[in-house]
Short mmCIF file of C-alpha atoms in Angstrom, two decimals:
data_model
loop_
_atom_site.label_atom_id
_atom_site.label_comp_id
_atom_site.label_asym_id
_atom_site.label_seq_id
_atom_site.Cartn_x
_atom_site.Cartn_y
_atom_site.Cartn_z
CA MET A 106 -23.35 -5.43 45.73
CA ASN A 107 -23.05 -1.66 45.49
CA SER A 108 -21.71 -1.13 41.98
CA LEU A 109 -19.54 1.77 43.06
CA LEU A 110 -17.69 -0.53 45.47
CA HIS A 111 -16.89 -2.73 42.51
CA ARG A 112 -16.32 -0.13 39.77
CA ARG A 113 -14.69 2.82 41.46
CA PHE A 114 -11.74 5.17 41.10
CA GLU A 115 -8.83 4.93 43.47
CA HIS A 116 -5.74 7.13 43.17
CA GLY A 117 -6.83 8.09 39.68
CA ARG A 118 -7.21 4.52 38.42
CA LEU A 119 -10.44 2.67 37.64
CA MET A 120 -10.61 -0.35 39.91
CA LEU A 121 -12.32 -3.45 38.55
CA HIS A 122 -12.58 -6.48 40.86
CA GLY A 123 -10.16 -4.75 43.19
CA ARG A 124 -7.38 -4.33 40.61
CA PRO A 125 -6.43 -1.38 38.40
CA TYR A 126 -8.01 -1.55 34.97
CA LEU A 127 -6.50 0.52 32.17
CA ILE A 128 -9.11 1.57 29.63
CA VAL A 129 -7.54 0.99 26.22
CA GLY A 130 -10.59 2.31 24.49
CA GLY A 131 -11.94 3.64 21.26
CA GLU A 132 -14.95 5.86 20.71
CA LEU A 133 -17.26 4.76 17.92
CA HIS A 134 -18.15 7.20 15.19
CA ASN A 135 -21.44 8.98 15.81
CA SER A 136 -23.56 6.41 13.97
CA GLY A 137 -21.44 3.43 15.01
CA SER A 138 -24.08 2.14 17.43
CA SER A 139 -27.22 3.50 15.76
CA THR A 140 -28.50 0.17 14.36
CA ARG A 141 -27.93 -3.53 14.93
CA ALA A 142 -25.98 -3.74 11.68
CA ALA A 143 -23.80 -0.77 12.65
CA ILE A 144 -23.14 -2.29 16.08
CA THR A 145 -22.05 -5.58 14.54
CA GLU A 146 -19.71 -3.84 12.12
CA SER A 147 -18.24 -1.49 14.74
CA LEU A 148 -17.64 -4.10 17.43
CA ASP A 149 -16.18 -6.55 14.92
CA ALA A 150 -13.69 -3.79 14.08
CA ALA A 151 -13.07 -3.15 17.79
CA ALA A 152 -12.25 -6.80 18.44
CA LEU A 153 -9.98 -6.96 15.39
CA MET A 154 -8.07 -3.82 16.35
CA GLY A 155 -7.59 -4.85 19.96
CA VAL A 156 -9.35 -2.28 22.14
CA ASN A 157 -10.63 -3.56 25.46
CA THR A 158 -13.39 -0.96 25.87
CA VAL A 159 -15.82 0.66 23.43
CA LEU A 160 -17.32 4.11 23.99
CA ALA A 161 -20.68 3.93 22.24
CA PRO A 162 -23.39 6.57 21.74
CA VAL A 163 -26.88 5.81 23.04
CA ALA A 164 -29.27 8.39 21.59
CA TRP A 165 -32.37 9.56 23.41
CA GLU A 166 -34.31 9.32 20.15
CA SER A 167 -33.42 5.62 19.84
CA ILE A 168 -34.79 4.56 23.22
CA GLU A 169 -37.89 6.79 23.59
CA PRO A 170 -39.38 7.26 20.09
CA GLU A 171 -42.73 8.09 21.71
CA GLU A 172 -43.01 9.86 25.04
CA GLY A 173 -43.14 7.33 27.84
CA VAL A 174 -42.68 4.39 25.45
CA PHE A 175 -39.19 2.91 25.72
CA ASP A 176 -37.44 0.60 23.30
CA PHE A 177 -34.07 -0.76 24.45
CA SER A 178 -33.43 -3.11 21.52
CA ILE A 179 -30.40 -1.07 20.40
CA VAL A 180 -28.99 -1.11 23.93
CA ASP A 181 -29.54 -4.87 24.16
CA ALA A 182 -27.76 -5.37 20.83
CA LEU A 183 -24.82 -3.26 22.00
CA ILE A 184 -24.42 -5.11 25.29
CA GLY A 185 -24.85 -8.49 23.60
CA ALA A 186 -22.23 -7.74 20.95
CA ALA A 187 -19.81 -6.46 23.58
CA ARG A 188 -20.12 -9.68 25.56
CA THR A 189 -19.67 -11.76 22.42
CA HIS A 190 -16.33 -10.06 21.85
CA SER A 191 -15.37 -9.85 25.56
CA LEU A 192 -15.39 -6.05 25.40
CA HIS A 193 -16.33 -3.51 28.04
CA VAL A 194 -18.66 -0.63 27.21
CA ILE A 195 -18.93 3.00 28.25
CA PRO A 196 -22.31 4.25 26.96
CA LEU A 197 -22.40 7.91 25.89
CA TRP A 198 -25.78 9.43 26.68
CA PHE A 199 -26.66 11.68 23.74
CA GLY A 200 -29.63 13.20 25.52
CA THR A 201 -30.56 16.86 25.40
CA TRP A 202 -27.20 17.84 23.89
CA LYS A 203 -24.49 16.51 21.64
CA ASN A 204 -21.72 18.96 20.63
CA GLY A 205 -23.82 21.74 22.10
CA MET A 206 -26.82 21.03 19.87
CA SER A 207 -30.03 19.04 20.37
CA ASN A 208 -29.91 16.79 17.31
CA TYR A 209 -30.34 13.48 19.14
CA VAL A 210 -33.54 14.28 21.05
CA PRO A 211 -36.71 12.41 19.96
CA GLY A 212 -38.95 13.84 17.29
CA TRP A 213 -41.67 14.60 19.84
CA VAL A 214 -39.20 16.88 21.61
CA LYS A 215 -37.93 18.51 18.42
CA ARG A 216 -41.41 19.38 17.22
CA ASP A 217 -42.61 20.97 20.47
CA ALA A 218 -40.62 24.20 20.82
CA ALA A 219 -43.24 25.66 23.15
CA ARG A 220 -42.73 22.91 25.71
CA PHE A 221 -39.00 22.52 25.03
CA PRO A 222 -37.83 26.06 24.24
CA ARG A 223 -34.62 26.69 22.33
CA ILE A 224 -31.59 28.83 23.07
CA HIS A 225 -31.78 32.27 21.46
CA THR A 226 -28.83 34.37 20.32
CA SER A 227 -28.45 38.12 20.78
CA ALA A 228 -30.06 38.56 17.35
CA GLY A 229 -33.22 36.95 18.75
CA THR A 230 -32.71 33.88 16.58
CA PRO A 231 -33.40 30.42 18.01
CA ILE A 232 -30.80 27.74 17.38
CA GLU A 233 -31.23 23.98 17.32
CA ALA A 234 -30.30 23.63 20.98
CA ILE A 235 -32.70 23.30 23.89
CA SER A 236 -32.30 25.87 26.65
CA PRO A 237 -30.76 24.48 29.87
CA PHE A 238 -33.32 26.64 31.70
CA SER A 239 -36.18 24.45 30.41
CA ARG A 240 -37.70 22.51 33.29
CA SER A 241 -39.74 20.37 30.91
CA ALA A 242 -36.64 19.30 29.02
CA CYS A 243 -34.66 18.56 32.17
CA GLU A 244 -37.44 16.46 33.65
CA ALA A 245 -38.00 14.53 30.40
CA ASP A 246 -34.27 13.89 29.95
CA ALA A 247 -33.93 12.77 33.57
CA ARG A 248 -36.80 10.31 33.16
CA ALA A 249 -35.30 8.86 29.99
CA PHE A 250 -31.82 8.62 31.50
CA ALA A 251 -33.20 6.94 34.62
CA ALA A 252 -35.02 4.42 32.42
CA LEU A 253 -31.79 3.69 30.53
CA MET A 254 -29.83 3.24 33.74
CA ARG A 255 -32.56 1.01 35.19
CA HIS A 256 -32.36 -1.18 32.09
CA LEU A 257 -28.57 -1.33 32.23
CA LYS A 258 -28.81 -2.38 35.86
CA GLU A 259 -31.12 -5.23 34.86
CA LEU A 260 -28.56 -6.34 32.26
CA ASP A 261 -25.56 -5.85 34.53
CA ASP A 262 -23.12 -8.71 34.95
CA GLY A 263 -20.60 -6.65 36.86
CA GLU A 264 -18.30 -6.70 33.82
CA THR A 265 -19.66 -5.12 30.69
CA VAL A 266 -20.64 -1.52 31.53
CA LEU A 267 -17.80 0.32 33.28
CA MET A 268 -19.19 3.85 33.61
CA LEU A 269 -21.29 6.31 31.66
CA GLN A 270 -20.93 9.73 30.03
CA VAL A 271 -23.83 12.14 30.64
CA GLU A 272 -24.57 14.31 27.55
CA ASN A 273 -21.78 15.35 25.16
CA GLU A 274 -19.74 18.56 24.86
CA VAL A 275 -22.44 20.85 26.23
CA GLY A 276 -22.49 24.63 25.93
CA VAL A 277 -23.85 27.48 23.81
CA LEU A 278 -22.55 27.83 20.26
CA GLY A 279 -23.02 31.01 18.29
CA ASP A 280 -23.26 33.30 21.33
CA SER A 281 -21.71 33.61 24.77
CA ARG A 282 -25.01 32.87 26.55
CA ASP A 283 -28.65 31.96 26.07
CA ARG A 284 -30.81 35.07 25.45
CA SER A 285 -34.18 33.31 25.53
CA ARG A 286 -36.98 34.57 27.76
CA LEU A 287 -36.31 31.84 30.32
CA ALA A 288 -32.64 32.73 30.43
CA GLU A 289 -33.23 36.46 30.73
CA GLU A 290 -35.45 35.88 33.76
CA LYS A 291 -32.55 34.13 35.52
CA TRP A 292 -29.90 36.56 34.28
CA ALA A 293 -31.12 39.38 36.50
CA ASP A 294 -31.25 37.22 39.65
CA PRO A 295 -28.48 37.31 42.26
CA VAL A 296 -25.74 34.73 41.79
CA PRO A 297 -26.75 31.56 43.68
CA ALA A 298 -25.07 30.94 47.02
CA ALA A 299 -23.58 27.66 45.76
CA VAL A 300 -21.74 29.52 42.99
CA LEU A 301 -20.50 32.20 45.40
CA ASP A 302 -19.26 29.48 47.74
CA ALA A 303 -17.35 27.93 44.82
CA LEU A 304 -15.45 31.13 44.07
CA GLY A 305 -12.90 30.38 46.74
CA ARG A 306 -11.95 27.24 44.81
CA LEU A 307 -11.43 28.97 41.47
CA ASP A 308 -8.06 28.28 39.89
CA GLU A 309 -5.98 31.00 38.32
CA GLY A 310 -7.56 32.06 35.06
CA ARG A 311 -10.18 34.21 33.42
CA LEU A 312 -13.00 33.78 35.95
CA LEU A 313 -10.80 34.30 38.97
CA GLY A 314 -9.30 37.43 37.44
CA ALA A 315 -12.76 38.86 36.85
CA VAL A 316 -13.90 38.05 40.39
CA ARG A 317 -10.86 39.76 41.86
CA ARG A 318 -11.67 42.90 39.93
CA THR A 319 -15.32 43.02 40.97
CA GLY A 320 -15.44 41.55 44.48
CA THR A 321 -17.93 38.93 45.66
CA ALA A 322 -20.88 40.72 47.19
CA ARG A 323 -23.51 38.12 47.95
CA ASP A 324 -26.37 40.22 46.60
CA SER A 325 -24.65 40.89 43.25
CA ASN A 326 -25.99 39.67 39.94
CA TRP A 327 -23.85 37.80 37.40
CA GLU A 328 -22.25 40.86 35.87
CA GLY A 329 -21.61 42.30 39.31
CA VAL A 330 -19.57 39.25 40.30
CA PHE A 331 -17.99 38.05 37.06
CA SER A 332 -17.79 41.23 34.94
CA GLU A 333 -16.86 40.39 31.32
CA GLU A 334 -16.79 36.65 32.16
CA ALA A 335 -20.37 36.68 33.45
CA ASP A 336 -21.97 35.10 30.38
CA GLU A 337 -19.91 31.95 30.56
CA ALA A 338 -20.15 31.61 34.34
CA PHE A 339 -23.93 31.99 34.03
CA MET A 340 -24.14 29.21 31.44
CA ALA A 341 -21.75 26.93 33.36
CA ALA A 342 -24.06 27.10 36.37
CA ALA A 343 -27.09 26.38 34.20
CA TYR A 344 -25.61 23.36 32.42
CA ALA A 345 -24.05 21.93 35.57
CA SER A 346 -27.33 22.16 37.51
CA TYR A 347 -29.30 20.59 34.64
CA ILE A 348 -26.87 17.72 34.15
CA ASP A 349 -26.59 17.02 37.86
CA GLU A 350 -30.36 16.53 38.01
CA VAL A 351 -30.18 14.11 35.08
CA ALA A 352 -27.19 12.31 36.63
CA ARG A 353 -28.89 11.98 40.03
CA ALA A 354 -31.93 10.39 38.44
CA GLY A 355 -29.71 7.85 36.70
CA ARG A 356 -27.46 7.08 39.62
CA ALA A 357 -30.49 6.35 41.78
CA GLU A 358 -31.16 3.44 39.40
CA PHE A 359 -27.60 2.21 38.70
CA ASP A 360 -24.70 3.29 40.89
CA ILE A 361 -21.68 3.40 38.55
CA PRO A 362 -19.21 6.23 37.83
CA LEU A 363 -20.54 9.14 35.76
CA TYR A 364 -18.66 11.89 33.96
CA VAL A 365 -19.06 14.70 31.43
CA ASN A 366 -16.77 15.57 28.54
CA ALA A 367 -15.68 18.98 27.28
CA TRP A 368 -15.08 20.56 23.91
CA VAL A 369 -12.07 22.45 25.23
CA ASP A 370 -11.31 26.05 24.44
CA ALA A 371 -8.01 27.18 22.95
CA ASN A 372 -7.11 30.05 25.22
CA ALA A 373 -3.74 31.29 24.02
CA GLN A 374 -2.77 32.50 27.48
CA SER A 375 -2.94 29.06 29.05
CA ASP A 376 -2.45 26.78 26.05
CA GLY A 377 0.58 28.30 24.40
CA GLY A 378 -0.59 27.14 21.00
CA GLU A 379 0.89 24.94 18.28
CA ALA A 380 0.80 26.61 14.87
CA GLY A 381 -2.70 27.67 13.82
CA PHE A 382 -4.34 24.46 14.89
CA ALA A 383 -4.14 25.27 18.59
CA LEU A 384 -6.92 27.78 18.03
CA ALA A 385 -9.29 25.21 16.53
CA GLY A 386 -11.10 24.75 19.83
CA GLY A 387 -12.19 28.38 19.76
CA VAL A 388 -10.86 31.31 21.73
CA ARG A 389 -14.09 33.03 22.78
CA PRO A 390 -17.25 31.64 24.42
CA GLY A 391 -19.64 30.79 21.62
CA GLU A 392 -16.81 29.77 19.29
CA TYR A 393 -16.37 26.87 21.69
CA PRO A 394 -19.47 25.78 23.67
CA SER A 395 -19.88 28.50 26.30
CA GLY A 396 -20.50 27.16 29.79
CA GLY A 397 -19.13 23.68 29.21
CA PRO A 398 -17.00 21.80 31.77
CA LEU A 399 -13.80 23.68 30.99
CA ARG A 400 -10.72 24.24 33.12
CA HIS A 401 -11.68 27.79 34.08
CA THR A 402 -15.31 26.86 34.86
CA ALA A 403 -14.47 23.63 36.70
CA SER A 404 -15.10 25.00 40.19
CA ILE A 405 -18.65 25.97 39.25
CA TRP A 406 -19.23 22.56 37.71
CA ARG A 407 -17.90 20.68 40.72
CA ALA A 408 -20.03 22.77 43.09
CA LEU A 409 -23.29 22.40 41.12
CA ALA A 410 -22.82 18.89 39.71
CA PRO A 411 -21.50 16.86 42.66
CA THR A 412 -23.07 13.66 41.33
CA LEU A 413 -20.45 13.51 38.59
CA ASP A 414 -17.22 11.70 39.39
CA PHE A 415 -15.00 13.75 37.11
CA LEU A 416 -14.70 16.09 34.13
CA ALA A 417 -12.99 14.83 30.98
CA PRO A 418 -11.38 16.69 28.06
CA ASP A 419 -11.82 15.84 24.39
CA LEU A 420 -8.35 16.63 23.07
CA TYR A 421 -7.74 17.12 19.37
CA PHE A 422 -5.85 20.42 19.36
CA GLY A 423 -3.75 22.64 21.60
CA THR A 424 -0.99 21.66 23.99
CA PHE A 425 -2.09 18.14 24.84
CA ASP A 426 0.04 17.51 27.92
CA ALA A 427 -0.71 20.86 29.56
CA ILE A 428 -4.48 20.61 29.08
CA ALA A 429 -4.57 16.96 30.15
CA SER A 430 -2.57 17.76 33.28
CA GLU A 431 -4.95 20.55 34.23
CA TYR A 432 -7.94 18.21 33.92
CA ALA A 433 -6.15 15.55 35.97
CA ALA A 434 -5.73 18.11 38.74
CA ILE A 435 -9.47 18.90 38.93
CA ASP A 436 -10.60 15.55 40.36
CA GLY A 437 -7.41 13.51 40.49
CA ILE A 438 -8.72 11.51 37.49
CA LEU A 439 -7.64 11.79 33.86
CA PHE A 440 -9.69 10.05 31.20
CA ILE A 441 -9.60 11.19 27.57
CA PRO A 442 -12.78 9.99 25.81
CA GLU A 443 -11.94 11.59 22.45
CA MET A 444 -8.58 12.21 20.78
CA GLN A 445 -6.84 11.92 17.43
CA CYS A 446 -6.87 8.52 15.76
CA ASN A 447 -3.49 8.66 14.02
CA ARG A 448 0.25 8.58 14.76
CA THR A 449 0.07 11.83 16.71
CA GLY A 450 -2.71 10.33 18.78
CA VAL A 451 -0.59 7.23 19.42
CA GLU A 452 2.22 9.39 20.84
CA GLN A 453 -0.29 11.21 23.04
CA MET A 454 -1.81 7.94 24.26
CA PHE A 455 1.54 6.72 25.58
CA ARG A 456 2.27 10.01 27.32
CA ALA A 457 -1.23 10.18 28.81
CA VAL A 458 -0.97 6.69 30.29
CA GLY A 459 2.72 6.60 31.11
CA GLU A 460 3.50 10.17 32.13
CA LEU A 461 0.17 11.70 33.17
CA GLY A 462 -1.38 8.67 34.88
CA ALA A 463 -4.48 8.50 32.70
CA ALA A 464 -7.13 5.95 33.65
CA GLY A 465 -7.78 5.49 29.96
CA VAL A 466 -7.65 6.85 26.43
CA ALA A 467 -10.02 6.51 23.49
CA PRO A 468 -9.23 7.66 19.93
CA PHE A 469 -12.36 8.80 18.10
CA ALA A 470 -13.81 6.97 15.06
CA PHE A 471 -11.29 4.13 15.14
CA ASP A 472 -14.06 1.82 13.92
CA ILE A 473 -14.23 3.42 10.47
CA MET A 474 -10.51 3.11 9.74
CA ALA A 475 -9.73 1.12 6.60
CA LYS A 476 -6.92 -1.40 6.76
CA ASP A 477 -5.05 0.50 4.05
CA ASP A 478 -5.24 3.73 6.07
CA PRO A 479 -1.61 4.86 6.62
CA HIS A 480 -2.30 5.14 10.38
CA TYR A 481 -4.16 1.85 10.81
CA SER A 482 -1.20 -0.29 11.81
CA ASP A 483 0.12 2.36 14.22
CA VAL A 484 -3.21 2.67 16.02
CA THR A 485 -3.79 -1.09 16.15
CA ASP A 486 -0.26 -1.68 17.43
CA ALA A 487 -0.74 1.01 20.10
CA PHE A 488 -3.90 -0.70 21.35
CA ARG A 489 -1.94 -3.96 21.72
CA LEU A 490 1.02 -2.34 23.47
CA LEU A 491 -1.12 -0.31 25.85
CA SER A 492 -3.11 -3.41 26.72
CA ALA A 493 0.21 -4.92 27.80
CA ALA A 494 0.84 -1.81 29.92
CA GLY A 495 -2.56 -2.39 31.47
CA LYS A 496 -1.55 -5.93 32.40
CA VAL A 497 1.59 -4.56 34.08
CA LEU A 498 -0.55 -2.17 36.13
CA GLU A 499 -2.95 -4.96 37.04
CA GLN A 500 -0.10 -7.16 38.27
CA TYR A 501 1.92 -4.35 39.84
CA PRO A 502 -0.47 -1.59 41.00
CA ASP A 503 2.40 0.36 42.60
CA ALA A 504 4.61 0.32 39.51
CA GLU A 505 6.27 3.60 38.56
CA MET A 506 5.45 4.37 34.94
CA ARG A 507 6.96 6.94 32.58
CA GLY A 508 5.73 7.64 29.05
CA PHE A 509 7.55 9.62 26.39
CA THR A 510 7.78 10.83 22.81
CA LEU A 511 11.29 11.20 21.39
CA THR A 512 11.70 13.72 18.57
CA GLY A 513 14.59 15.02 16.50
CA ASP A 514 14.99 17.98 18.85
CA LYS A 515 14.53 15.93 22.03
CA SER A 516 15.86 12.50 21.18
CA THR A 517 17.07 11.40 24.63
CA LYS A 518 15.38 11.34 28.02
CA ARG A 519 16.26 10.13 31.51
CA LEU A 520 13.38 8.44 33.32
CA PHE A 521 12.39 8.21 36.98
CA GLY A 522 13.57 10.56 39.69
CA ASP A 523 16.94 8.90 39.97
CA GLY A 524 17.46 8.76 36.20
CA ALA A 525 17.86 4.99 36.40
CA VAL A 526 16.91 4.46 32.75
CA GLU A 527 17.72 6.41 29.60
CA VAL A 528 15.77 6.17 26.36
CA SER A 529 17.06 7.48 23.04
CA SER A 530 15.89 7.51 19.44
CA SER A 531 19.17 8.91 18.10
CA HIS A 532 21.07 5.84 19.33
CA LEU A 533 18.93 3.77 16.96
CA ALA A 534 19.45 5.87 13.83
CA GLU A 535 22.62 4.29 12.42
CA THR A 536 21.29 0.74 12.37
CA PHE A 537 17.56 1.43 12.16
CA PRO A 538 16.93 4.73 10.33
CA SER A 539 13.36 6.02 10.67
CA GLU A 540 11.51 9.29 10.26
CA ARG A 541 9.06 8.33 13.00
CA ASN A 542 9.29 9.62 16.55
CA GLY A 543 10.22 7.16 19.24
CA VAL A 544 7.24 6.44 21.47
CA GLY A 545 6.75 4.25 24.50
CA LEU A 546 6.73 3.84 28.24
CA VAL A 547 8.85 2.15 30.86
CA ALA A 548 7.36 0.65 34.03
CA ARG A 549 9.63 0.03 37.01
CA VAL A 550 7.97 -2.71 39.06
CA ARG A 551 10.99 -3.28 41.31
CA GLN A 552 14.26 -1.44 41.68
CA ASP A 553 15.84 -4.03 39.38
CA LEU A 554 12.91 -5.06 37.14
CA PHE A 555 11.41 -3.10 34.24
CA TYR A 556 8.82 -3.54 31.52
CA VAL A 557 9.82 -1.60 28.40
CA ILE A 558 6.98 -1.04 25.92
CA GLY A 559 7.00 0.87 22.65
CA ARG A 560 8.65 1.48 19.29
CA GLY A 561 11.49 3.42 17.73
CA PHE A 562 13.96 3.85 20.58
CA ALA A 563 16.80 2.23 22.50
CA VAL A 564 16.98 1.89 26.27
CA ARG A 565 19.86 1.43 28.71
CA THR A 566 20.40 1.40 32.45
CA VAL A 567 22.37 4.24 33.97
CA ASP A 568 25.17 3.85 36.50
CA ALA A 569 24.04 4.94 39.96
CA GLY A 570 25.73 5.44 43.31
CA GLY A 571 29.20 4.64 41.97
CA SER A 572 28.14 1.16 40.82
CA ARG A 573 28.17 -0.01 37.22
CA THR A 574 24.84 -1.39 36.05
CA GLY A 575 23.88 -3.73 33.24
CA TRP A 576 21.14 -5.97 31.94
CA LEU A 577 20.87 -9.21 33.88
CA ALA A 578 18.20 -10.75 31.67
CA VAL A 579 16.07 -9.42 28.80
CA GLU A 580 12.98 -11.22 27.53
CA GLU A 581 10.67 -10.37 24.67
CA VAL A 582 7.19 -11.12 26.04
CA GLU A 583 3.52 -11.02 25.10
CA PRO A 584 0.40 -11.18 27.32
CA GLU A 585 -1.08 -14.66 27.59
CA GLY A 586 -4.11 -15.05 29.82
CA ASP A 587 -3.24 -13.90 33.32
CA ASP A 588 0.48 -14.20 32.68
CA TRP A 589 3.14 -13.56 30.03
CA ARG A 590 4.50 -15.73 27.25
CA VAL A 591 8.23 -15.44 26.62
CA ARG A 592 8.85 -15.31 22.87
CA ARG A 593 12.63 -15.20 23.13
CA ARG A 594 15.48 -14.24 25.44
CA LEU A 595 17.69 -11.46 24.09
CA ASN A 596 21.41 -11.21 24.69
CA GLY A 597 24.74 -10.35 23.07
CA ASP A 598 24.39 -8.01 20.10
CA GLU A 599 20.64 -7.84 20.70
CA VAL A 600 21.27 -5.92 23.92
CA GLY A 601 24.24 -3.96 22.61
CA GLY A 602 26.73 -6.05 24.47
CA GLY A 603 24.86 -5.43 27.71
CA GLN A 604 24.24 -1.73 27.14
CA TRP A 605 21.53 -0.59 24.70
CA ILE A 606 18.40 -2.61 23.94
CA ARG A 607 16.89 -1.56 20.64
CA LEU A 608 13.16 -1.56 19.87
CA PRO A 609 12.77 -0.77 16.16
CA ALA A 610 9.93 1.34 14.83
CA LEU A 611 6.86 -0.32 13.38
CA ASP A 612 7.53 -1.56 9.81
CA GLN A 613 11.21 -0.83 10.42
CA THR A 614 13.78 -1.27 7.63
CA GLN A 615 17.45 -1.86 8.23
CA SER A 616 20.16 0.52 7.05
CA GLU A 617 21.78 -0.53 3.78
CA LEU A 618 25.11 0.59 5.28
CA PHE A 619 24.96 -1.96 8.13
CA PRO A 620 25.80 -5.40 6.71
CA ILE A 621 24.71 -7.63 9.62
CA ARG A 622 21.04 -8.57 9.58
CA GLN A 623 19.13 -7.37 12.69
CA ASN A 624 15.72 -8.36 14.06
CA THR A 625 13.21 -5.66 13.06
CA ARG A 626 10.12 -7.59 14.16
CA LEU A 627 10.20 -7.47 17.94
CA SER A 628 6.88 -7.48 19.80
CA GLY A 629 7.58 -4.08 21.34
CA ILE A 630 7.25 -5.52 24.87
CA LEU A 631 10.33 -6.37 26.92
CA ARG A 632 10.80 -7.57 30.49
CA ALA A 633 14.27 -6.67 31.64
CA SER A 634 16.11 -7.08 34.93
CA THR A 635 19.28 -5.27 35.93
CA TYR A 636 22.26 -5.88 38.18
CA ARG A 637 25.24 -3.95 39.57
CA PHE A 638 28.87 -4.87 39.26
#
């Protein structure tokens, strides 16, 4: 069977066995899959916390310690542990680059700078990053990646490996472009025809503005076409071409979805900014990895790296929803392979899945969280609740889904185009006071049937078309195999006399001013039907 017919994207969702599969993932810390012992510890944590998919680094140095001599024992241990825990895996190929640097290449590559030349800055100083203009490096990486993919194909059961990330957060750090001899030779050449052809697909932004100012003469060099943005465009073309060659070599061996991830920039003009932290991604090329798969370089990447299925953002800072939406628009696929592993990250996970249609989310370094970490229970609970959302999508692929975060300033929200449902955190405050934001999602699977998932809010139906509406039946449910287990049916005071259903926050306490004891330990998953009267 062609793997891509089995594991493929359709309407932005990953399809597994013909049904939508929501990746409720977690990315292991950098060393989380570096040894057998680390793999055991990390995947035990993954199973305990409730993720369904693990994003796990596979380092070039670990599989090819000597040139041409491959050792896949770490890969075998990873796949074996995943199957033991019924987990899926997305390997992260830490090949030539990880976070822009070349720390994960084998020792025989590190020691041979003549064969594998480094990037040089404008000061003439080499940095610990291999130049993307190195043919020797590209060919060696492609051979190693092909060998890895061939081995994964041999191990494939159609279940464990979902897709694969090629390299990690590529781009030049410390300068806007590579100034090595190899790079300078290419810098003076005319811009390749494939890049010129991609200019018509540039979105509004820095590169397009520069092109409009300079024109697009086909015999122009990089500065002649891109002006002050030339350095980054030049590097984007270099990295995209290099990675596409690596990706093609791998896909020829094992035909599954491939993607790259980006260390996103924090451009104030497009991001808006949130306090000082919005700038943490870096404003100028070189502060963030110059030439990476960013929003404003996406057209170059898609033109020169067609083997990749999509580009993915690593989102720790900046305006999460805006950046995620822009990436979703590039390929019609949103997958967030790295994000915050805390309460803020939990809120973003629900919005990504429920509001932005993400195929999956994966908080970084979840596997090193201690149980007494103040965010541990929130993250673990979010994994469980989002897995339930995944089951809803699997059973009802056409369900309308809306995710939300309710804050003190924006405590109420109408959902769906007709405003059929209203969610509110303020309605909860008198009985269930909490300083936490309300977070969740509502899936409408039929006009009169909803799944309500989350914490710290109340939900009600809204009168429509002159008819009064109310709750016909409300059940607290939990996933059980291919179906749902009903824990209890809610009614009376539990549904506000037929109006508001309350889902308390995690670890909720009841107000001392309200004398009647209320249930603060709901599962956070409700199945509710409505009727008109």
